[in-house]
Amino acid sequence: MALEAKQATSQASVSESNRSRILQHLYHHGISSRAQIAKALDLTPAAITKITARLIEAGVIEETGDIEGSKNRRSIGLELDTTRFHIIGVKFARSLVQIGVFDLCGNALSLETLLTVYDNTIDDTVVVIHQRLTQLLAEDKSIVAIGMAVPGPYLRNEGRTAVVSSMQGWRKINFINEFASAFGVPLFIEQDARAGALAHYLFDPAVHTSDNLAYYLVGEGVGLGVIENGRLINGYLGAATEIGHISVDVNGRPCDCGNIGCLERYCSTPAIHDMLIDDGVLVPGAADMTHTDAARALFRKAQEGDEQAIAMVRSIARYVGYGCVTIFNGFNPKHIIIGDIVSEAGPMFLEEVLSTVEERSIPEIYNTTSITLSTLSADAAVSGAAAVAVTQFLEHPSVFFDVS
């Protein structure tokens, strides 16, 4: 009996893998015939016919009518309709929480930003999130999953973030206990920068064919997500690639993580906000602004030509560049995409980042690595939250549908 159970489990795993491969082929290549899928995946026509029949019956894919096959034969096309299924993405970024509804290609159907979060309003915000997600699910029956992007270092097995610089109140929230079973659809949680990497891997036409990229999140925190050979780098506890807590000055500013001179203390929006408050003149009223509003006010002044603002943006960019050099040497990705609020500083900011990296990196690596600003229509962490769920949808269809 034990052997029979083991064989059944093994067969179920193979079947799920083949279903996933078919869905991923249709997702990335569009309408295809059964013969084209069989050839691309090296599966028998009989296996393709059986698996696709169950996927059609479950409503996951559909036939599209005649298409031209090999040797001018007519074949019936199959399609995964990426507009039929919707995903909710939720981004947690200390004081900023965003909720969006997306199709499977990452197109935002709706996007909202909740009221600014403070340490003493975190519990209230969690209640509002429950209410909004319940409402969205009631209004849109096409929603099949929820993805959440949370600040790192996120301890994935425990369900909580170990350190949340500048707003430690989030540490008491266990995202798994709070949300995982609260709704009628599957829910998946990922560290925010890794979610951003998935967003670019799935949704960014400039890099989505690359199996090797890094998303460098520079916003209320500083984080990194790395995709190596098509897979995220997670680490033992899920706390890998935490570039924001790599020291760039061993005698520098203390960080909430216990380290000294962490990168996050020099180029995140809370760090920028502190600089503006200390300055007291460059952005009048900065002390009464949110971190995001203060940073954006600085960027506007720089873009308008204010020399002091330009100097501050270039200083911030140099620290971001130091992070890029660390990414070069630690992970050697083909692409680095810089995103989140600080990337809004624009071309001048990127120019200084590139100059810093060129000055401090190995030429062969610099000359073969692209460093760009994110161009996704929605913030990469909130669309990345959706990408986390889309990835699960494609890799584990039996979680969502009865396809066995």
CSV table of C-alpha atoms in Angstrom, one decimal:
chain,number,residue,atom,x,y,z
A,1,MET,CA,0.0,0.0,0.0
A,2,ALA,CA,2.9,2.4,0.8
A,3,LEU,CA,4.4,1.7,-2.6
A,4,GLU,CA,1.1,2.3,-4.4
A,5,ALA,CA,0.6,5.6,-2.5
A,6,LYS,CA,4.1,6.7,-3.4
A,7,GLN,CA,3.5,5.9,-7.1
A,8,ALA,CA,0.2,7.8,-7.0
A,9,THR,CA,1.8,10.8,-5.5
A,10,SER,CA,4.6,10.7,-8.0
A,11,GLN,CA,2.1,10.5,-10.9
A,12,ALA,CA,0.1,13.3,-9.5
A,13,SER,CA,3.3,15.4,-9.3
A,14,VAL,CA,4.1,14.6,-12.9
A,15,SER,CA,0.6,15.5,-14.1
A,16,GLU,CA,0.7,18.8,-12.2
A,17,SER,CA,4.1,19.6,-13.7
A,18,ASN,CA,2.8,19.0,-17.2
A,19,ARG,CA,-0.3,21.0,-16.6
A,20,SER,CA,1.8,23.9,-15.4
A,21,ARG,CA,4.2,23.6,-18.4
A,22,ILE,CA,1.2,23.8,-20.8
A,23,LEU,CA,-0.2,26.9,-19.0
A,24,GLN,CA,3.2,28.6,-19.0
A,25,HIS,CA,3.7,27.9,-22.7
A,26,LEU,CA,0.3,29.4,-23.5
A,27,TYR,CA,0.9,32.4,-21.1
A,28,HIS,CA,4.3,33.2,-22.7
A,29,HIS,CA,3.6,32.2,-26.4
A,30,GLY,CA,-0.1,32.9,-26.9
A,31,ILE,CA,-2.4,30.9,-29.0
A,32,SER,CA,-0.9,27.5,-29.9
A,33,SER,CA,-2.2,24.2,-31.3
A,34,ARG,CA,-1.9,20.9,-29.5
A,35,ALA,CA,0.8,19.8,-31.9
A,36,GLN,CA,2.8,23.0,-31.3
A,37,ILE,CA,2.6,22.5,-27.6
A,38,ALA,CA,3.5,18.8,-27.8
A,39,LYS,CA,6.6,19.7,-29.9
A,40,ALA,CA,7.7,22.6,-27.6
A,41,LEU,CA,7.3,20.6,-24.4
A,42,ASP,CA,8.4,17.2,-25.8
A,43,LEU,CA,5.2,15.5,-24.7
A,44,THR,CA,3.2,13.0,-26.7
A,45,PRO,CA,0.1,14.2,-28.6
A,46,ALA,CA,-2.0,11.8,-26.5
A,47,ALA,CA,-0.8,13.4,-23.3
A,48,ILE,CA,-1.4,16.9,-24.6
A,49,THR,CA,-4.9,15.9,-25.7
A,50,LYS,CA,-5.8,14.4,-22.3
A,51,ILE,CA,-4.4,17.3,-20.2
A,52,THR,CA,-5.9,20.1,-22.3
A,53,ALA,CA,-9.3,18.4,-22.3
A,54,ARG,CA,-9.3,18.6,-18.5
A,55,LEU,CA,-8.1,22.2,-18.6
A,56,ILE,CA,-10.8,23.1,-21.1
A,57,GLU,CA,-13.4,21.4,-19.0
A,58,ALA,CA,-12.3,23.3,-15.9
A,59,GLY,CA,-12.5,26.6,-17.8
A,60,VAL,CA,-8.8,27.3,-17.5
A,61,ILE,CA,-8.1,27.4,-21.2
A,62,GLU,CA,-10.3,27.5,-24.3
A,63,GLU,CA,-10.3,26.6,-28.0
A,64,THR,CA,-10.1,29.6,-30.3
A,65,GLY,CA,-10.9,28.0,-33.7
A,66,ASP,CA,-8.8,27.1,-36.7
A,67,ILE,CA,-5.2,28.2,-37.0
A,68,GLU,CA,-2.6,27.3,-39.5
A,69,GLY,CA,-0.5,24.3,-38.4
A,70,SER,CA,2.6,22.7,-39.9
A,71,LYS,CA,2.6,21.9,-43.6
A,72,ASN,CA,-0.4,24.3,-44.0
A,73,ARG,CA,-2.7,21.9,-42.2
A,74,ARG,CA,-5.5,23.5,-40.2
A,75,SER,CA,-5.3,23.0,-36.4
A,76,ILE,CA,-7.5,24.2,-33.5
A,77,GLY,CA,-5.9,26.9,-31.4
A,78,LEU,CA,-5.8,26.8,-27.6
A,79,GLU,CA,-5.5,29.9,-25.4
A,80,LEU,CA,-5.2,31.0,-21.8
A,81,ASP,CA,-7.4,34.1,-21.7
A,82,THR,CA,-5.3,36.4,-19.5
A,83,THR,CA,-8.2,38.9,-19.2
A,84,ARG,CA,-10.6,36.3,-17.8
A,85,PHE,CA,-9.0,35.8,-14.4
A,86,HIS,CA,-8.2,38.6,-12.0
A,87,ILE,CA,-5.7,38.9,-9.2
A,88,ILE,CA,-5.6,41.3,-6.2
A,89,GLY,CA,-2.2,42.7,-5.3
A,90,VAL,CA,-1.5,44.4,-1.9
A,91,LYS,CA,1.7,46.3,-1.2
A,92,PHE,CA,2.7,47.1,2.3
A,93,ALA,CA,5.4,49.8,2.6
A,94,ARG,CA,5.4,51.1,6.1
A,95,SER,CA,3.3,54.2,5.8
A,96,LEU,CA,2.0,53.4,2.4
A,97,VAL,CA,-0.5,50.5,1.6
A,98,GLN,CA,-1.8,50.1,-2.0
A,99,ILE,CA,-4.4,47.6,-3.3
A,100,GLY,CA,-4.8,46.9,-6.9
A,101,VAL,CA,-6.8,44.5,-9.1
A,102,PHE,CA,-4.9,43.1,-12.1
A,103,ASP,CA,-5.4,40.7,-15.0
A,104,LEU,CA,-2.9,37.9,-15.5
A,105,CYS,CA,-0.6,40.1,-17.7
A,106,GLY,CA,-0.3,42.7,-14.9
A,107,ASN,CA,-2.6,45.3,-16.4
A,108,ALA,CA,-4.1,47.3,-13.5
A,109,LEU,CA,-7.9,47.3,-13.6
A,110,SER,CA,-8.1,49.4,-10.4
A,111,LEU,CA,-5.6,50.8,-7.9
A,112,GLU,CA,-6.1,52.6,-4.6
A,113,THR,CA,-3.8,54.0,-1.9
A,114,LEU,CA,-5.1,53.8,1.6
A,115,LEU,CA,-4.8,56.6,4.2
A,116,THR,CA,-1.2,57.2,5.4
A,117,VAL,CA,-0.3,54.6,8.0
A,118,TYR,CA,1.3,55.6,11.3
A,119,ASP,CA,2.6,53.3,14.1
A,120,ASN,CA,-0.5,53.9,16.1
A,121,THR,CA,-2.9,53.2,13.1
A,122,ILE,CA,-1.4,49.9,11.9
A,123,ASP,CA,-4.2,47.8,13.5
A,124,ASP,CA,-6.9,50.1,12.0
A,125,THR,CA,-5.2,49.7,8.6
A,126,VAL,CA,-5.3,45.9,8.9
A,127,VAL,CA,-9.0,46.1,9.5
A,128,VAL,CA,-9.5,48.3,6.5
A,129,ILE,CA,-7.5,45.9,4.3
A,130,HIS,CA,-9.8,43.0,5.4
A,131,GLN,CA,-12.8,45.1,4.5
A,132,ARG,CA,-11.6,46.3,1.1
A,133,LEU,CA,-10.4,42.8,0.0
A,134,THR,CA,-13.8,41.3,1.1
A,135,GLN,CA,-15.6,44.0,-0.9
A,136,LEU,CA,-13.4,43.5,-4.0
A,137,LEU,CA,-14.0,39.8,-3.9
A,138,ALA,CA,-17.8,40.3,-3.6
A,139,GLU,CA,-17.8,42.8,-6.5
A,140,ASP,CA,-15.6,40.8,-8.9
A,141,LYS,CA,-16.2,37.0,-9.2
A,142,SER,CA,-13.3,36.8,-11.7
A,143,ILE,CA,-10.7,37.2,-8.8
A,144,VAL,CA,-9.0,33.9,-8.2
A,145,ALA,CA,-6.2,34.8,-5.9
A,146,ILE,CA,-4.6,37.5,-3.7
A,147,GLY,CA,-0.9,38.3,-3.6
A,148,MET,CA,0.8,40.4,-0.9
A,149,ALA,CA,4.2,42.2,-1.0
A,150,VAL,CA,5.6,42.9,2.5
A,151,PRO,CA,8.8,44.6,3.7
A,152,GLY,CA,11.8,42.5,4.2
A,153,PRO,CA,13.6,40.8,5.9
A,154,TYR,CA,10.4,38.6,5.7
A,155,LEU,CA,10.7,35.4,7.6
A,156,ARG,CA,8.5,33.3,5.3
A,157,ASN,CA,8.0,30.3,7.6
A,158,GLU,CA,7.0,32.5,10.6
A,159,GLY,CA,4.9,35.0,8.6
A,160,ARG,CA,6.4,38.2,9.9
A,161,THR,CA,9.0,40.8,9.1
A,162,ALA,CA,12.1,40.8,11.3
A,163,VAL,CA,12.9,44.5,11.0
A,164,VAL,CA,10.8,47.4,9.6
A,165,SER,CA,13.0,50.4,9.8
A,166,SER,CA,11.3,53.6,10.9
A,167,MET,CA,8.0,51.8,11.7
A,168,GLN,CA,8.7,48.9,14.0
A,169,GLY,CA,4.9,48.4,14.7
A,170,TRP,CA,4.6,46.3,11.6
A,171,ARG,CA,6.8,43.6,13.3
A,172,LYS,CA,3.9,42.6,15.4
A,173,ILE,CA,1.7,41.7,12.4
A,174,ASN,CA,1.9,38.0,11.4
A,175,PHE,CA,0.8,38.2,7.8
A,176,ILE,CA,0.1,34.4,7.5
A,177,ASN,CA,-2.1,34.3,10.7
A,178,GLU,CA,-3.8,37.6,9.8
A,179,PHE,CA,-4.6,37.0,6.1
A,180,ALA,CA,-3.8,33.6,4.7
A,181,SER,CA,-7.2,32.0,5.6
A,182,ALA,CA,-9.3,35.1,5.8
A,183,PHE,CA,-10.7,35.0,2.2
A,184,GLY,CA,-12.3,32.5,-0.1
A,185,VAL,CA,-9.4,32.4,-2.6
A,186,PRO,CA,-5.8,31.4,-2.2
A,187,LEU,CA,-3.5,34.0,-0.8
A,188,PHE,CA,0.3,34.2,-1.3
A,189,ILE,CA,2.9,36.4,0.5
A,190,GLU,CA,6.3,37.5,-0.7
A,191,GLN,CA,9.0,40.0,0.3
A,192,ASP,CA,8.4,43.3,-1.6
A,193,ALA,CA,11.5,43.5,-3.7
A,194,ARG,CA,11.3,39.8,-4.7
A,195,ALA,CA,7.7,40.5,-5.7
A,196,GLY,CA,9.0,43.4,-7.8
A,197,ALA,CA,11.5,41.1,-9.5
A,198,LEU,CA,8.6,38.8,-10.4
A,199,ALA,CA,6.6,41.7,-11.8
A,200,HIS,CA,9.4,42.6,-14.2
A,201,TYR,CA,10.0,38.9,-15.1
A,202,LEU,CA,6.4,38.4,-16.0
A,203,PHE,CA,5.1,41.8,-17.1
A,204,ASP,CA,8.1,44.0,-18.4
A,205,PRO,CA,8.5,43.6,-22.1
A,206,ALA,CA,12.1,44.9,-21.9
A,207,VAL,CA,13.4,42.1,-19.7
A,208,HIS,CA,10.7,39.4,-19.4
A,209,THR,CA,12.6,37.0,-21.7
A,210,SER,CA,15.6,37.1,-19.3
A,211,ASP,CA,16.0,34.5,-16.7
A,212,ASN,CA,18.6,36.6,-14.8
A,213,LEU,CA,17.6,40.0,-13.4
A,214,ALA,CA,17.5,42.0,-10.2
A,215,TYR,CA,14.9,44.5,-9.0
A,216,TYR,CA,16.4,47.1,-6.7
A,217,LEU,CA,13.6,48.7,-4.6
A,218,VAL,CA,14.5,52.2,-3.3
A,219,GLY,CA,11.5,53.6,-1.5
A,220,GLU,CA,10.4,53.7,2.2
A,221,GLY,CA,12.9,50.8,2.5
A,222,VAL,CA,15.7,49.5,0.3
A,223,GLY,CA,15.4,46.0,-0.9
A,224,LEU,CA,16.5,43.6,-3.6
A,225,GLY,CA,14.9,40.7,-5.5
A,226,VAL,CA,17.1,38.5,-7.6
A,227,ILE,CA,15.9,36.0,-10.2
A,228,GLU,CA,18.7,33.5,-11.1
A,229,ASN,CA,17.9,31.0,-13.9
A,230,GLY,CA,14.2,31.8,-13.7
A,231,ARG,CA,14.0,31.3,-9.9
A,232,LEU,CA,13.9,33.7,-7.0
A,233,ILE,CA,16.8,33.6,-4.5
A,234,ASN,CA,15.2,33.3,-1.1
A,235,GLY,CA,17.8,32.1,1.5
A,236,TYR,CA,17.3,29.7,4.4
A,237,LEU,CA,14.7,31.8,6.3
A,238,GLY,CA,13.5,33.8,3.3
A,239,ALA,CA,15.8,36.7,4.3
A,240,ALA,CA,18.3,36.7,1.5
A,241,THR,CA,19.3,39.6,-0.7
A,242,GLU,CA,18.5,42.2,2.0
A,243,ILE,CA,20.8,44.8,0.4
A,244,GLY,CA,19.3,47.7,2.5
A,245,HIS,CA,21.0,46.3,5.5
A,246,ILE,CA,24.5,46.0,4.0
A,247,SER,CA,26.8,48.5,5.6
A,248,VAL,CA,28.2,51.2,3.3
A,249,ASP,CA,29.8,53.1,6.3
A,250,VAL,CA,31.1,51.0,9.2
A,251,ASN,CA,31.3,54.2,11.3
A,252,GLY,CA,28.0,55.6,10.0
A,253,ARG,CA,24.4,56.1,11.1
A,254,PRO,CA,22.8,53.5,13.3
A,255,CYS,CA,20.0,51.3,11.9
A,256,ASP,CA,17.0,49.7,13.5
A,257,CYS,CA,18.4,46.3,12.4
A,258,GLY,CA,21.3,46.7,14.8
A,259,ASN,CA,24.0,47.3,12.2
A,260,ILE,CA,25.8,50.6,11.5
A,261,GLY,CA,25.8,52.6,8.3
A,262,CYS,CA,23.2,50.5,6.4
A,263,LEU,CA,22.5,51.5,2.9
A,264,GLU,CA,18.9,52.2,3.8
A,265,ARG,CA,20.0,55.0,6.1
A,266,TYR,CA,21.3,57.0,3.2
A,267,CYS,CA,18.9,56.7,0.3
A,268,SER,CA,15.4,55.6,1.4
A,269,THR,CA,12.6,58.1,1.6
A,270,PRO,CA,12.8,58.2,5.5
A,271,ALA,CA,16.5,59.0,5.2
A,272,ILE,CA,15.7,61.7,2.6
A,273,HIS,CA,13.0,63.1,4.8
A,274,ASP,CA,15.5,63.3,7.7
A,275,MET,CA,17.9,65.2,5.5
A,276,LEU,CA,15.3,67.7,4.5
A,277,ILE,CA,14.1,68.2,8.1
A,278,ASP,CA,17.7,68.7,9.2
A,279,ASP,CA,18.3,71.2,6.4
A,280,GLY,CA,15.1,73.1,7.3
A,281,VAL,CA,15.2,75.4,4.2
A,282,LEU,CA,15.3,73.4,1.0
A,283,VAL,CA,11.8,72.0,1.3
A,284,PRO,CA,9.7,74.3,3.5
A,285,GLY,CA,7.3,72.4,5.8
A,286,ALA,CA,9.1,69.1,5.2
A,287,ALA,CA,8.6,68.1,8.9
A,288,ASP,CA,4.8,68.0,8.3
A,289,MET,CA,5.0,65.9,5.1
A,290,THR,CA,5.0,62.2,4.7
A,291,HIS,CA,8.3,60.5,3.7
A,292,THR,CA,7.0,60.1,0.1
A,293,ASP,CA,5.7,63.7,-0.2
A,294,ALA,CA,9.0,65.1,1.1
A,295,ALA,CA,11.1,63.1,-1.3
A,296,ARG,CA,8.9,64.0,-4.3
A,297,ALA,CA,9.1,67.7,-3.3
A,298,LEU,CA,12.9,67.4,-3.4
A,299,PHE,CA,12.8,65.7,-6.8
A,300,ARG,CA,10.6,68.5,-8.2
A,301,LYS,CA,13.0,71.2,-7.0
A,302,ALA,CA,15.9,69.3,-8.6
A,303,GLN,CA,14.1,68.9,-11.9
A,304,GLU,CA,13.3,72.6,-11.8
A,305,GLY,CA,17.1,73.3,-11.6
A,306,ASP,CA,17.6,74.1,-7.9
A,307,GLU,CA,21.3,73.6,-7.4
A,308,GLN,CA,21.1,72.5,-3.8
A,309,ALA,CA,18.3,70.0,-4.6
A,310,ILE,CA,20.4,68.7,-7.5
A,311,ALA,CA,23.4,68.2,-5.2
A,312,MET,CA,21.2,66.3,-2.7
A,313,VAL,CA,19.7,64.1,-5.4
A,314,ARG,CA,23.2,63.3,-6.8
A,315,SER,CA,24.4,62.4,-3.3
A,316,ILE,CA,21.4,60.0,-2.9
A,317,ALA,CA,22.1,58.5,-6.3
A,318,ARG,CA,25.7,57.8,-5.4
A,319,TYR,CA,24.6,55.7,-2.5
A,320,VAL,CA,22.1,53.9,-4.8
A,321,GLY,CA,25.1,53.3,-7.1
A,322,TYR,CA,27.1,51.8,-4.2
A,323,GLY,CA,24.2,49.3,-3.9
A,324,CYS,CA,24.4,48.5,-7.6
A,325,VAL,CA,28.1,47.7,-7.2
A,326,THR,CA,27.3,45.3,-4.4
A,327,ILE,CA,24.6,43.7,-6.6
A,328,PHE,CA,27.2,43.3,-9.4
A,329,ASN,CA,29.7,41.6,-7.1
A,330,GLY,CA,27.2,39.5,-5.2
A,331,PHE,CA,24.8,38.3,-7.9
A,332,ASN,CA,26.1,39.4,-11.4
A,333,PRO,CA,22.6,39.8,-12.9
A,334,LYS,CA,22.1,40.7,-16.5
A,335,HIS,CA,19.7,43.5,-15.7
A,336,ILE,CA,19.2,45.7,-12.7
A,337,ILE,CA,15.9,47.6,-12.6
A,338,ILE,CA,15.7,50.4,-10.0
A,339,GLY,CA,12.1,51.1,-8.9
A,340,ASP,CA,9.8,52.6,-6.2
A,341,ILE,CA,9.6,56.2,-5.1
A,342,VAL,CA,13.3,57.2,-5.3
A,343,SER,CA,13.5,56.2,-8.9
A,344,GLU,CA,11.1,59.1,-9.6
A,345,ALA,CA,14.1,61.4,-9.4
A,346,GLY,CA,14.5,60.5,-13.0
A,347,PRO,CA,17.3,60.8,-15.7
A,348,MET,CA,19.6,63.0,-13.6
A,349,PHE,CA,19.4,60.4,-10.8
A,350,LEU,CA,20.1,57.5,-13.1
A,351,GLU,CA,23.0,59.4,-14.7
A,352,GLU,CA,24.7,59.7,-11.3
A,353,VAL,CA,24.0,56.1,-10.5
A,354,LEU,CA,25.7,54.9,-13.7
A,355,SER,CA,28.6,57.2,-13.2
A,356,THR,CA,29.2,55.9,-9.7
A,357,VAL,CA,28.9,52.3,-10.8
A,358,GLU,CA,31.2,52.7,-13.8
A,359,GLU,CA,33.8,54.3,-11.5
A,360,ARG,CA,33.7,51.5,-8.9
A,361,SER,CA,32.9,48.3,-10.7
A,362,ILE,CA,34.8,45.7,-12.8
A,363,PRO,CA,34.6,47.0,-16.4
A,364,GLU,CA,33.6,43.7,-17.9
A,365,ILE,CA,30.7,43.5,-15.6
A,366,TYR,CA,29.6,47.1,-16.0
A,367,ASN,CA,29.7,46.8,-19.8
A,368,THR,CA,27.5,43.7,-19.9
A,369,THR,CA,24.9,44.7,-17.3
A,370,SER,CA,22.0,47.1,-18.0
A,371,ILE,CA,20.9,49.4,-15.2
A,372,THR,CA,17.5,51.1,-15.9
A,373,LEU,CA,14.6,52.7,-14.1
A,374,SER,CA,11.4,50.7,-13.8
A,375,THR,CA,8.8,51.6,-16.5
A,376,LEU,CA,5.9,49.4,-15.3
A,377,SER,CA,2.7,51.3,-15.4
A,378,ALA,CA,1.9,50.4,-11.7
A,379,ASP,CA,4.4,50.3,-8.9
A,380,ALA,CA,6.5,47.1,-9.2
A,381,ALA,CA,5.8,46.0,-5.6
A,382,VAL,CA,2.0,46.2,-6.0
A,383,SER,CA,2.0,44.7,-9.4
A,384,GLY,CA,4.6,42.3,-8.1
A,385,ALA,CA,2.2,41.2,-5.4
A,386,ALA,CA,-0.1,40.2,-8.2
A,387,ALA,CA,2.8,38.6,-10.0
A,388,VAL,CA,3.4,36.4,-7.0
A,389,ALA,CA,-0.2,35.0,-7.3
A,390,VAL,CA,0.0,34.8,-11.1
A,391,THR,CA,3.2,32.6,-10.7
A,392,GLN,CA,1.3,30.3,-8.3
A,393,PHE,CA,-1.6,30.2,-10.7
A,394,LEU,CA,0.7,29.0,-13.6
A,395,GLU,CA,2.8,26.7,-11.5
A,396,HIS,CA,0.1,25.0,-9.4
A,397,PRO,CA,-3.2,25.0,-11.4
A,398,SER,CA,-4.8,22.3,-9.2
A,399,VAL,CA,-4.8,24.7,-6.3
A,400,PHE,CA,-7.3,26.9,-8.2
A,401,PHE,CA,-9.2,24.4,-10.3
A,402,ASP,CA,-10.3,20.8,-10.3
A,403,VAL,CA,-8.2,19.6,-13.1
A,404,SER,CA,-7.1,16.1,-11.9
